[in-house]
CSV table of C-alpha atoms in Angstrom, one decimal:
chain,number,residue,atom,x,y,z
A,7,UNK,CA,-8.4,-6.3,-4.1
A,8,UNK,CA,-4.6,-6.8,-3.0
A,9,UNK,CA,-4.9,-3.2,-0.7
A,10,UNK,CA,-3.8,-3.7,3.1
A,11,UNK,CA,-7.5,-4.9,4.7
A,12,UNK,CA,-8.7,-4.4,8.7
A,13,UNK,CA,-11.0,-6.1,10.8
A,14,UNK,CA,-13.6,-5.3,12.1
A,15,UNK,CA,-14.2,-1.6,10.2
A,16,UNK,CA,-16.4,-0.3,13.6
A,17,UNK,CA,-16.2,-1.8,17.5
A,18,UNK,CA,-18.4,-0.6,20.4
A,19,UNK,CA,-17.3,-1.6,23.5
A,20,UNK,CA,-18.1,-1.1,27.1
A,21,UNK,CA,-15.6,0.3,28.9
A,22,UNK,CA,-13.4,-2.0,30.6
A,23,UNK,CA,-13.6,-4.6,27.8
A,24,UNK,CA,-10.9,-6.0,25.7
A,25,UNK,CA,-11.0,-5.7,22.5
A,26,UNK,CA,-9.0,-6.8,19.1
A,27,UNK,CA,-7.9,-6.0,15.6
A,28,UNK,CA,-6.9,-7.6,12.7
A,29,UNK,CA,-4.5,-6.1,9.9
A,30,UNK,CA,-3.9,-8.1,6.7
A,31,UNK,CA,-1.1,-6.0,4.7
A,32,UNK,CA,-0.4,-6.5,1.0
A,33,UNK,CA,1.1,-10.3,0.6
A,34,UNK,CA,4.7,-9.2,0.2
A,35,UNK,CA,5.3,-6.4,2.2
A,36,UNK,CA,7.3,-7.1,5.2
A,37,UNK,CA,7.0,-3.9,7.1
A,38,UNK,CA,3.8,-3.2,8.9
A,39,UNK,CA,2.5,-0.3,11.2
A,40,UNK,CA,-0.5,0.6,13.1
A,41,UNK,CA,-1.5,4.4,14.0
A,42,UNK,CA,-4.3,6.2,15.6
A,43,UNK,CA,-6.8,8.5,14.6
A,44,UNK,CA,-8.5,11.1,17.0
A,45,UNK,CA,-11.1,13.1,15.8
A,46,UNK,CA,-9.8,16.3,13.8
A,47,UNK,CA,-6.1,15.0,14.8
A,48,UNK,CA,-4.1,13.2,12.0
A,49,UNK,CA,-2.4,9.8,12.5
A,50,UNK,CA,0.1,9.2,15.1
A,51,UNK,CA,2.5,6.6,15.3
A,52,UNK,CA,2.0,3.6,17.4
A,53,UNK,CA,4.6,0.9,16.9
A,54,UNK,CA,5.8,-1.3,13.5
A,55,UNK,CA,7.3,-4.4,12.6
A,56,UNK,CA,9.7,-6.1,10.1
A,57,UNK,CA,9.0,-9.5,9.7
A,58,UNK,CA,7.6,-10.8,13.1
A,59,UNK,CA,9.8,-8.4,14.9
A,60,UNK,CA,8.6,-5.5,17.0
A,61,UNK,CA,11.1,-2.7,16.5
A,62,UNK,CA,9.8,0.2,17.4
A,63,UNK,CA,6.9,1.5,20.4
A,64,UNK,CA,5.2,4.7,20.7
A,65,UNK,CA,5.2,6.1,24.3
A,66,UNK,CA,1.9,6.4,23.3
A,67,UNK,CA,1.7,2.7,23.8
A,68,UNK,CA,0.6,2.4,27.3
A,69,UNK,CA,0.6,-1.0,28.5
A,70,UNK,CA,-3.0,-1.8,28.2
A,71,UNK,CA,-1.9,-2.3,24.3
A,72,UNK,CA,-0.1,-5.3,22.7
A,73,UNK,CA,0.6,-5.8,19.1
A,74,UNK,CA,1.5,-8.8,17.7
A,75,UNK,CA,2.7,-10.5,14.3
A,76,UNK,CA,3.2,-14.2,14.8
A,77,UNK,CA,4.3,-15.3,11.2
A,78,UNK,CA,5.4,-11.7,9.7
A,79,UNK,CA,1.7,-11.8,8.0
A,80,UNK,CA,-1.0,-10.3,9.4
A,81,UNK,CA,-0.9,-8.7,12.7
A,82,UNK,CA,-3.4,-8.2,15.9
A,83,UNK,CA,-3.4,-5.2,18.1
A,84,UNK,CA,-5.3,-5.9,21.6
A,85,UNK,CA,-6.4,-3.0,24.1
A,86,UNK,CA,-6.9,-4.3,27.1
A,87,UNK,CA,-9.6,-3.2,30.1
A,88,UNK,CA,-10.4,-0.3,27.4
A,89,UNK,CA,-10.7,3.5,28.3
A,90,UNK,CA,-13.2,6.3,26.6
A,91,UNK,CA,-10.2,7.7,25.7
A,92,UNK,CA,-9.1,4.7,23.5
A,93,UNK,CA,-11.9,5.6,21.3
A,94,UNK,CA,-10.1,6.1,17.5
A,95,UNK,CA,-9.6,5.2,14.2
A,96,UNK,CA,-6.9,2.6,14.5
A,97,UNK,CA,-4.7,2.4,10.8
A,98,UNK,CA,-3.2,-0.5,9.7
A,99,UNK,CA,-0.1,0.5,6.9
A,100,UNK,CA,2.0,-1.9,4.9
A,101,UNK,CA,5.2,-1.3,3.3
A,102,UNK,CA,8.6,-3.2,1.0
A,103,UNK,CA,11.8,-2.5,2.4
A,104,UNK,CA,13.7,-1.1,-0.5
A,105,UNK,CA,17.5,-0.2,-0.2
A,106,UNK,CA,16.3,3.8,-1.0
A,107,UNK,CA,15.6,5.6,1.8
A,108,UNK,CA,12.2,5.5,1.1
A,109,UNK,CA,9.5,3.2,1.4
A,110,UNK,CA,6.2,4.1,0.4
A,111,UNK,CA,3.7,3.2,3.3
A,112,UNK,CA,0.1,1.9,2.1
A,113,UNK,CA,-2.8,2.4,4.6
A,114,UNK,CA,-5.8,0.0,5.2
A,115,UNK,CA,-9.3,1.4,5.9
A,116,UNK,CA,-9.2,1.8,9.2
A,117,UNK,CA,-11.3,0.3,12.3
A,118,UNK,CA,-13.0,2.8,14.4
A,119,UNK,CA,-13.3,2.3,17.9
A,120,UNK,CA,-15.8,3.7,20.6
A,121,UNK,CA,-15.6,3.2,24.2
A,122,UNK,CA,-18.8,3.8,25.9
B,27,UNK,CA,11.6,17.2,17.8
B,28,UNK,CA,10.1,16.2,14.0
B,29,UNK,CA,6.5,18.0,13.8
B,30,UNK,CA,4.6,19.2,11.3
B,31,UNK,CA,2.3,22.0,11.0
B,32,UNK,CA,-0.5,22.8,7.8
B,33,UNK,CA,-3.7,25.6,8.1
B,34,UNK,CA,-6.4,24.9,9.4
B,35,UNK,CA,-9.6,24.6,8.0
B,36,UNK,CA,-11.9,23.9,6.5
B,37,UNK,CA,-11.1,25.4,3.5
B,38,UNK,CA,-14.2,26.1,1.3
B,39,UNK,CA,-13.4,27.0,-2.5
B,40,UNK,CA,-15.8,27.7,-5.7
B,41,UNK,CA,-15.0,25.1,-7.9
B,42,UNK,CA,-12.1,26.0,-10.7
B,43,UNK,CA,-10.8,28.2,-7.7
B,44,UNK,CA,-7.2,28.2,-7.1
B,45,UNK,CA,-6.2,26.4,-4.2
B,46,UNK,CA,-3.3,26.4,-1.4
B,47,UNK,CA,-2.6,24.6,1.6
B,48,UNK,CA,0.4,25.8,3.3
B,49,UNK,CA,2.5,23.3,5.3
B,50,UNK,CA,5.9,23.8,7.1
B,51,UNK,CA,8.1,21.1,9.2
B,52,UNK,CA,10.4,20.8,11.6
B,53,UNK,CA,12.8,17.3,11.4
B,54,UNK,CA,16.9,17.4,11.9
B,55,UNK,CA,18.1,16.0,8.7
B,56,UNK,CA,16.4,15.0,5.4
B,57,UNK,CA,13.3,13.8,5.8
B,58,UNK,CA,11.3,13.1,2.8
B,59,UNK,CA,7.7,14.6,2.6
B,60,UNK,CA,4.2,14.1,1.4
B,61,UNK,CA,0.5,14.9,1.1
B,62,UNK,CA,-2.4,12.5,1.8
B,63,UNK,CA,-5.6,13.0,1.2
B,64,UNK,CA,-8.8,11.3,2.9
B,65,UNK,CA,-12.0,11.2,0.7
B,66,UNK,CA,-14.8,10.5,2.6
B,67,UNK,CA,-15.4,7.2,3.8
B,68,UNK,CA,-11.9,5.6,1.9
B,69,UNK,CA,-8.4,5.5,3.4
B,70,UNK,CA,-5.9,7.5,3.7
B,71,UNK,CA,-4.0,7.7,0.3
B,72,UNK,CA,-0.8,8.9,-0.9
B,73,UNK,CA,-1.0,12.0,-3.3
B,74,UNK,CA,2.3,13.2,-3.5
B,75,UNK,CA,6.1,13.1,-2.5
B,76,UNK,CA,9.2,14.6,-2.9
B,77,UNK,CA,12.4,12.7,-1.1
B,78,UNK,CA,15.2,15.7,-1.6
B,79,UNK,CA,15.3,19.2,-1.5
B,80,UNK,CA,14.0,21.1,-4.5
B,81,UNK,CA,12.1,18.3,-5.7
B,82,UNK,CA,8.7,19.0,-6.9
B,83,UNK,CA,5.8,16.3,-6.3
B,84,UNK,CA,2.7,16.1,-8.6
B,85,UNK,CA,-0.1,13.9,-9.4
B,86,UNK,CA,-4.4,14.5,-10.4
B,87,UNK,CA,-3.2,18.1,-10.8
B,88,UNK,CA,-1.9,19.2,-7.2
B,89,UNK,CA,2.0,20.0,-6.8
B,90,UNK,CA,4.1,20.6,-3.9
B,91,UNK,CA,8.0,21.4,-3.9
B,92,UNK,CA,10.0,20.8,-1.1
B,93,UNK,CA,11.8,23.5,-0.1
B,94,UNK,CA,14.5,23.0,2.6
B,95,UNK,CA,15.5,26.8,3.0
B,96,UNK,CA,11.8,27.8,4.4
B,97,UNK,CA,11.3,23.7,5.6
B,98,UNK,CA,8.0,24.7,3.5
B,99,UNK,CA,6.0,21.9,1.3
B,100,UNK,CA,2.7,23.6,0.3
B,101,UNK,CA,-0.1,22.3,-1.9
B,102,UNK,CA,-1.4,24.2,-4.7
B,103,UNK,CA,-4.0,23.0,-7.4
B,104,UNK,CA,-4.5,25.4,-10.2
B,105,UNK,CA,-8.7,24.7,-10.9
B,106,UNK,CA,-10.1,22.6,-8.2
B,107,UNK,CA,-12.9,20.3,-8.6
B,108,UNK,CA,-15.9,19.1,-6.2
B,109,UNK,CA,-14.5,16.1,-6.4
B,110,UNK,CA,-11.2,17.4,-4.5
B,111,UNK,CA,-13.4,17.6,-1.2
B,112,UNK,CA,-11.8,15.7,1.1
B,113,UNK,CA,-9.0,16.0,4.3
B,114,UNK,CA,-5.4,16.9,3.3
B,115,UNK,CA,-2.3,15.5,5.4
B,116,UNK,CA,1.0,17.1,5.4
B,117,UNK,CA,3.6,14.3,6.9
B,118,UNK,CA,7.0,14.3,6.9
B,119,UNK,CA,8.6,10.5,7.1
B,120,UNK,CA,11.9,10.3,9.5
B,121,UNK,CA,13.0,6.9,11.0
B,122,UNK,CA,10.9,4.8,8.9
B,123,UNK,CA,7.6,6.2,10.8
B,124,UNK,CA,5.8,8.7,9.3
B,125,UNK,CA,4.5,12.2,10.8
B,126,UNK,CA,1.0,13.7,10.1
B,127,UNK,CA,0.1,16.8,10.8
B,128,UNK,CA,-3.6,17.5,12.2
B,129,UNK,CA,-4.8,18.2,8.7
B,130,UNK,CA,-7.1,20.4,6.4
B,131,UNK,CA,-10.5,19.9,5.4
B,132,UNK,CA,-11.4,21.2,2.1
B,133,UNK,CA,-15.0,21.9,0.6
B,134,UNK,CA,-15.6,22.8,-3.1
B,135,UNK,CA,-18.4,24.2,-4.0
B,136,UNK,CA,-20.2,23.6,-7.7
């Protein structure tokens, strides 16, 4: 399966607690993006990158959250000291720039998050 | 700002029922437009697009046409199946991000 893949698929944590995620997005896709899922919301935009660089954050972002993509492949998002109210689905989406104006974003499974 | 706004649900059918979810936006410009759907326990997956005005999306029977002069994009599916249950996204993409609204859950019934 080449589809855009997420680690770990489920996370409890204790509140306060750091926690991490993994994206993997399809091999030669060189835009990636993470969103969040809250229950009975759809997705909302967190931040993206092109290549390794971060071009765009959500003020949704506060600054318990870091997102990183060291080598333009896969990319880590970390929450830090985490808050009941961090508890989500966190999406992972992959996509080719193309010179049309648009590029068709591919979504990964999803990890789900819950903060006791 | 860009938003986007579909019915609520859930939205239970019989199946071979016609079906519509109604979705409108609001984005400055041209953005292009789509449905997801969410089957229970998968991803998110795109069902359908349309990138201009008048354009009509379609795929595994649904359609949706983009229509600037009502910023309207609703889905319709002529005979729906059990296996259509599952959430519906409306989103709109602007500034390579894309924009969901809160979605529609739909139950066919055999």
């Amino acid at each position: 399966d080449t589809g855009v893949s997420q680690n770990p698929r489920h996370k409890i944590t204790k509140r306060g607690q750091n926690v991490t995620f993994r994206c993997d997005p399809i091999s030669e896709h060189n835009r990636l993006y993470w969103y969040r899922q809250t229950l009975g919301q759809g997705p909302e935009f967190l931040t993206y990158f092109q290549n390794e660089a971060q071009l765009e954050k959500s003020r949704l972002l506060s600054d318990r959250f870091s997102a990183e993509r060291p080598k333009g492949s896969f990319s880590t998002l970390e929450i830090q000291r985490t808050e009941q109210g961090d508890s989500a689905m966190y999406l992972c989406a992959s996509s080719r720039v193309h010179r049309s104006s648009y590029n068709e974003q591919f979504f990964g499974p999803g990890t789900r998050l819950t903060v006791l | 700002g860009n938003s986007v706004t579909q019915m609520e649900g859930p939205v239970t059918l019989s199946e071979e029922a016609f079906l519509t979810i109604n979705c409108t936006y609001t984005a400055t410009g041209y953005p292009s437009l789509f449905w997801y759907v969410q089957y229970p326990g998968e991803g998110l997956q795109l069902l359908l697009k349309a990138t201009k005005a008048d354009d009509k999306g379609s795929n595994k029977g649904f359609e949706a046409t983009y229509r600037k002069e009502t910023t309207s994009f609703h889905l319709e599916k002529g005979s729906v199946q059990v296996s259509d249950s599952a959430v519906y996204f409306c989103a709109l993409s602007k500034d390579d991000k894309i924009i969901f609204g809160k979605g529609t859950r739909l139950h066919i019934l055999p």
